[in-house]
Short mmCIF file of N, CA and C in Angstrom, two decimals:
data_model
loop_
_atom_site.label_atom_id
_atom_site.label_comp_id
_atom_site.label_asym_id
_atom_site.label_seq_id
_atom_site.Cartn_x
_atom_site.Cartn_y
_atom_site.Cartn_z
N MET A 11 0.69 -1.16 0.10
CA MET A 11 0.07 -0.03 -0.12
C MET A 11 0.89 1.07 -0.06
N THR A 12 2.07 1.26 0.82
CA THR A 12 2.71 2.61 0.90
C THR A 12 3.43 2.56 -0.59
N THR A 13 3.64 1.73 -1.32
CA THR A 13 4.76 1.89 -2.46
C THR A 13 3.77 2.49 -3.44
N GLU A 14 2.25 1.91 -3.40
CA GLU A 14 1.57 2.29 -4.21
C GLU A 14 0.91 4.04 -4.08
N LEU A 15 1.01 4.33 -3.09
CA LEU A 15 1.01 5.91 -2.36
C LEU A 15 2.06 6.89 -2.92
N VAL A 16 3.33 5.86 -2.78
CA VAL A 16 4.53 6.62 -3.24
C VAL A 16 4.67 6.84 -4.89
N GLN A 17 4.05 5.74 -5.31
CA GLN A 17 4.22 5.68 -6.67
C GLN A 17 2.87 6.91 -7.43
N GLU A 18 1.87 6.75 -6.72
CA GLU A 18 0.88 7.97 -6.68
C GLU A 18 1.30 9.15 -7.05
N SER A 19 1.83 9.24 -5.54
CA SER A 19 2.67 10.65 -4.91
C SER A 19 3.20 10.67 -6.47
N GLN A 20 4.28 10.37 -6.74
CA GLN A 20 5.33 10.62 -7.54
C GLN A 20 4.64 11.14 -9.25
N ARG A 21 3.62 10.10 -9.65
CA ARG A 21 2.89 10.36 -10.78
C ARG A 21 2.34 11.84 -10.71
N PHE A 22 1.53 11.85 -9.59
CA PHE A 22 0.85 13.19 -9.45
C PHE A 22 1.61 14.47 -9.54
N SER A 23 2.71 14.27 -8.89
CA SER A 23 3.74 15.02 -8.95
C SER A 23 4.38 15.62 -10.25
N LYS A 24 4.72 14.56 -10.94
CA LYS A 24 5.00 14.70 -12.29
C LYS A 24 4.17 15.48 -12.94
N GLU A 25 2.88 14.70 -13.16
CA GLU A 25 1.65 15.28 -14.05
C GLU A 25 1.64 16.88 -13.56
N LEU A 26 1.67 17.10 -12.08
CA LEU A 26 1.44 18.60 -11.64
C LEU A 26 2.75 19.37 -12.33
N ARG A 27 3.78 19.04 -12.57
CA ARG A 27 5.32 19.76 -12.97
C ARG A 27 4.73 20.01 -14.32
N TYR A 28 4.53 18.89 -15.19
CA TYR A 28 4.02 19.16 -16.36
C TYR A 28 3.09 20.17 -16.78
N GLU A 29 1.78 19.69 -16.13
CA GLU A 29 0.69 20.94 -16.39
C GLU A 29 1.54 22.56 -15.58
N LEU A 30 2.44 22.66 -14.75
CA LEU A 30 2.73 23.81 -14.24
C LEU A 30 3.48 24.45 -15.52
N ARG A 31 4.55 23.55 -15.94
CA ARG A 31 5.27 23.78 -17.14
C ARG A 31 4.90 24.09 -18.10
N LYS A 32 3.62 23.39 -18.46
CA LYS A 32 2.92 23.72 -19.76
C LYS A 32 2.11 24.92 -19.50
N GLY A 33 1.76 25.51 -18.74
CA GLY A 33 0.88 26.53 -18.28
C GLY A 33 1.74 27.65 -18.15
N LEU A 34 2.71 27.51 -17.73
CA LEU A 34 4.62 28.75 -17.52
C LEU A 34 4.45 28.93 -19.42
N LYS A 35 4.84 27.93 -20.11
CA LYS A 35 4.68 28.00 -21.21
C LYS A 35 3.37 28.80 -22.03
N ASP A 36 2.66 28.54 -21.70
CA ASP A 36 1.37 29.15 -22.19
C ASP A 36 1.23 30.58 -21.62
N HIS A 37 1.43 30.82 -20.51
CA HIS A 37 1.27 31.99 -19.83
C HIS A 37 2.05 33.25 -20.86
N THR A 38 3.84 32.53 -20.71
CA THR A 38 4.89 33.03 -21.00
C THR A 38 4.47 33.99 -22.72
N CYS A 39 3.76 32.53 -23.33
CA CYS A 39 3.53 33.05 -24.94
C CYS A 39 2.29 34.01 -24.96
N ARG A 40 1.04 33.67 -24.16
CA ARG A 40 0.13 35.16 -24.17
C ARG A 40 0.92 36.37 -23.69
N MET A 41 1.88 36.39 -22.73
CA MET A 41 2.64 37.51 -22.41
C MET A 41 3.21 38.35 -23.25
N GLN A 42 3.92 37.42 -24.52
CA GLN A 42 4.88 37.65 -25.36
C GLN A 42 3.89 38.27 -26.51
N GLN A 43 2.71 37.73 -26.93
CA GLN A 43 2.16 38.00 -27.99
C GLN A 43 1.19 39.47 -27.30
N ARG A 44 0.93 39.59 -25.73
CA ARG A 44 0.06 40.81 -25.78
C ARG A 44 1.32 41.77 -25.57
N GLU A 45 2.62 41.66 -25.46
CA GLU A 45 3.24 42.68 -25.42
C GLU A 45 3.88 43.21 -26.90
N LYS A 46 3.93 42.07 -27.51
CA LYS A 46 4.20 42.46 -29.19
C LYS A 46 3.02 43.15 -29.72
N ALA A 47 1.73 43.10 -29.36
CA ALA A 47 0.37 43.36 -29.55
C ALA A 47 0.85 45.01 -29.08
N GLN A 48 0.99 45.46 -28.13
CA GLN A 48 1.22 46.90 -27.25
C GLN A 48 2.48 47.49 -28.20
N VAL A 49 3.55 46.81 -28.50
CA VAL A 49 4.53 47.84 -29.36
C VAL A 49 3.84 47.62 -30.39
N GLU A 50 3.21 47.06 -31.03
CA GLU A 50 2.75 47.13 -32.57
C GLU A 50 1.79 48.44 -32.72
N LYS A 51 1.06 48.33 -31.82
CA LYS A 51 -0.26 49.25 -31.24
C LYS A 51 0.54 50.99 -30.81
N SER A 52 1.64 50.86 -30.29
CA SER A 52 2.41 51.91 -29.82
C SER A 52 3.22 52.55 -31.20
N ALA A 53 3.58 51.58 -32.03
CA ALA A 53 4.32 51.87 -33.18
C ALA A 53 3.24 52.82 -34.15
N GLN A 54 2.37 52.10 -34.29
CA GLN A 54 1.19 52.79 -35.00
C GLN A 54 0.68 53.63 -34.62
N ASP A 55 0.23 53.94 -33.29
CA ASP A 55 -0.04 55.37 -32.75
C ASP A 55 0.89 56.60 -33.10
N PHE A 56 2.56 56.19 -32.72
CA PHE A 56 3.42 57.00 -33.14
C PHE A 56 2.95 57.13 -34.69
N ARG A 57 2.96 56.47 -35.34
CA ARG A 57 3.09 56.91 -37.01
C ARG A 57 1.83 58.06 -37.14
N LYS A 58 0.63 57.11 -36.84
CA LYS A 58 -0.53 58.24 -37.19
C LYS A 58 -0.21 59.62 -36.12
N HIS A 59 0.00 60.05 -35.20
CA HIS A 59 0.55 60.92 -34.57
C HIS A 59 1.55 61.91 -35.14
N THR A 60 2.67 61.46 -35.85
CA THR A 60 3.84 61.97 -36.62
C THR A 60 2.98 62.28 -37.96
N GLN A 61 2.09 61.41 -38.44
CA GLN A 61 1.64 62.03 -39.82
C GLN A 61 0.63 63.09 -39.53
N SER A 62 -0.21 63.28 -38.49
CA SER A 62 -0.94 64.24 -38.08
C SER A 62 0.16 65.56 -37.68
N VAL A 63 0.95 65.56 -37.06
CA VAL A 63 1.90 66.54 -36.80
C VAL A 63 2.21 67.28 -38.13
N SER A 64 3.02 66.30 -39.09
CA SER A 64 3.41 66.78 -40.13
C SER A 64 2.23 67.58 -40.87
N ALA A 65 0.86 66.84 -41.07
CA ALA A 65 0.07 67.34 -41.84
C ALA A 65 -0.18 68.76 -40.89
N THR A 66 -0.31 68.99 -39.90
CA THR A 66 -0.40 70.06 -39.08
C THR A 66 0.75 71.42 -39.52
N GLN A 67 1.59 70.84 -39.56
CA GLN A 67 2.97 71.60 -39.57
C GLN A 67 2.77 71.98 -41.22
N ARG A 68 2.36 71.16 -42.01
CA ARG A 68 2.41 71.62 -43.41
C ARG A 68 1.20 72.66 -43.45
N LEU A 69 0.57 72.72 -43.26
CA LEU A 69 -0.81 73.59 -42.60
C LEU A 69 -0.31 75.01 -42.14
N GLU A 70 0.21 74.85 -41.22
CA GLU A 70 0.84 76.44 -40.36
C GLU A 70 1.66 76.88 -41.42
N PHE A 71 2.73 76.09 -42.32
CA PHE A 71 3.29 76.51 -43.08
C PHE A 71 2.88 77.15 -44.19
N GLU A 72 1.91 76.63 -44.75
CA GLU A 72 0.92 77.07 -45.84
C GLU A 72 -0.17 78.47 -45.52
N ARG A 73 -0.30 78.21 -44.45
CA ARG A 73 -1.01 79.54 -43.81
C ARG A 73 -0.18 80.80 -43.02
N PHE A 74 0.88 80.35 -42.60
CA PHE A 74 1.64 81.42 -42.39
C PHE A 74 3.15 82.00 -42.83
N CYS A 75 3.63 80.77 -43.03
CA CYS A 75 4.97 81.28 -43.45
C CYS A 75 5.08 81.39 -44.74
N LYS A 76 4.30 80.69 -46.14
CA LYS A 76 4.26 81.08 -47.00
C LYS A 76 4.34 82.17 -47.67
N PRO A 77 2.82 82.84 -47.17
CA PRO A 77 2.89 84.34 -47.09
C PRO A 77 4.07 85.03 -46.89
N MET A 78 4.63 84.86 -45.92
CA MET A 78 5.55 85.71 -45.53
C MET A 78 6.86 85.49 -46.42
N PHE A 79 7.00 83.91 -46.71
CA PHE A 79 8.23 83.82 -47.97
C PHE A 79 8.14 84.27 -48.90
N SER A 80 6.38 84.55 -49.45
CA SER A 80 6.55 85.24 -50.89
C SER A 80 6.68 86.86 -51.04
N ALA A 81 6.17 87.57 -49.35
CA ALA A 81 6.61 88.70 -49.27
C ALA A 81 8.23 89.05 -49.51
N VAL A 82 8.91 88.39 -48.80
CA VAL A 82 10.32 88.54 -48.63
C VAL A 82 11.00 88.22 -49.85
N THR A 83 10.44 87.43 -50.59
CA THR A 83 11.06 87.14 -52.15
C THR A 83 10.75 88.05 -52.96
N ASP A 84 9.68 88.94 -52.81
CA ASP A 84 9.32 89.82 -53.45
C ASP A 84 9.91 90.91 -53.24
N GLN A 85 10.29 91.18 -51.98
CA GLN A 85 11.15 92.34 -51.69
C GLN A 85 12.60 92.36 -52.07
N LEU A 86 13.18 90.89 -52.19
CA LEU A 86 14.32 90.88 -52.37
C LEU A 86 14.28 91.03 -54.10
N ASN A 87 13.44 90.63 -54.52
CA ASN A 87 13.16 90.70 -56.34
C ASN A 87 13.54 92.35 -56.11
N GLU A 88 12.48 93.32 -55.72
CA GLU A 88 12.64 94.44 -55.99
C GLU A 88 14.16 95.08 -55.80
N MET A 89 14.80 94.80 -54.71
CA MET A 89 16.20 95.26 -54.31
C MET A 89 17.01 95.11 -55.01
N ARG A 90 16.59 93.57 -55.68
CA ARG A 90 17.97 93.46 -57.09
C ARG A 90 17.46 94.34 -58.27
N GLU A 91 16.00 94.32 -58.32
CA GLU A 91 16.05 95.21 -59.80
C GLU A 91 16.62 96.57 -59.48
N ALA A 92 16.20 96.80 -58.28
CA ALA A 92 16.94 98.42 -57.66
C ALA A 92 18.45 98.66 -57.70
N ILE A 93 19.45 97.61 -57.34
CA ILE A 93 20.20 97.38 -57.43
C ILE A 93 20.85 97.29 -58.64
N SER A 94 20.30 96.48 -59.70
CA SER A 94 20.76 96.90 -61.40
C SER A 94 20.54 98.35 -61.75
N GLU A 95 19.53 98.79 -61.40
CA GLU A 95 19.06 100.17 -61.68
C GLU A 95 20.47 101.10 -61.74
N LEU A 96 20.97 101.00 -60.25
CA LEU A 96 21.64 101.83 -59.88
C LEU A 96 23.31 101.47 -60.46
N LYS A 97 23.61 100.31 -60.63
CA LYS A 97 24.66 99.96 -61.42
C LYS A 97 24.72 100.47 -62.66
N LEU A 98 23.64 100.17 -63.36
CA LEU A 98 23.44 101.04 -64.88
C LEU A 98 23.93 102.29 -64.71
N GLN A 99 23.13 103.15 -63.64
CA GLN A 99 23.31 104.95 -63.70
C GLN A 99 25.05 105.04 -63.35
N LEU A 100 25.25 104.03 -62.31
CA LEU A 100 26.84 104.35 -62.19
C LEU A 100 27.71 104.13 -63.38
N HIS A 101 27.15 102.92 -63.74
CA HIS A 101 28.24 102.69 -65.03
C HIS A 101 28.09 103.74 -66.42
N ASP A 102 26.99 104.21 -66.35
CA ASP A 102 26.79 105.42 -67.14
C ASP A 102 27.56 106.73 -67.18
N LYS A 103 27.47 106.78 -65.60
CA LYS A 103 28.07 108.12 -64.89
C LYS A 103 29.65 107.80 -65.07
N SER A 104 30.31 106.59 -65.05
CA SER A 104 31.41 106.24 -65.23
C SER A 104 32.24 106.54 -66.67
N LYS A 105 31.19 106.46 -67.51
CA LYS A 105 31.87 106.58 -68.84
C LYS A 105 31.89 108.17 -69.32
N PRO A 106 33.02 108.07 -70.04
CA PRO A 106 33.36 109.74 -70.25
C PRO A 106 32.30 109.95 -71.28
N SER A 107 31.65 111.10 -71.07
CA SER A 107 30.85 111.60 -71.87
C SER A 107 31.11 112.01 -73.70
N ALA A 108 30.60 112.26 -74.35
CA ALA A 108 31.01 112.46 -75.94
C ALA A 108 31.69 113.58 -75.84
N LYS A 109 31.01 115.16 -74.89
CA LYS A 109 31.40 116.40 -74.89
C LYS A 109 32.77 116.21 -74.49
N GLU A 110 33.02 115.53 -73.29
CA GLU A 110 34.36 115.58 -72.46
C GLU A 110 35.30 114.74 -73.49
N GLN A 111 35.19 114.13 -74.26
CA GLN A 111 36.28 113.55 -75.27
C GLN A 111 36.45 114.26 -76.27
#
């Protein structure tokens, strides 16, 4: 009877260890899958946030920066034209006139 109890106890202990290992593996696998899903969701959320920020920045550029950039470009072009005219005037004044020659 005692040997039967010992054998039964050993068998039960062996089955219990097997079930615990199996449960631990299943639990670990589920946790890894859950963690992987969370990482993927975080990455997806980050991409969405980045895209929305990029769109917002693009709208802000279109709304605010582009008109200022255009105005500065126009002023720069006007200044270039004025400089060209001044160069022509200076060049004309530096040429000896026909009367002086």
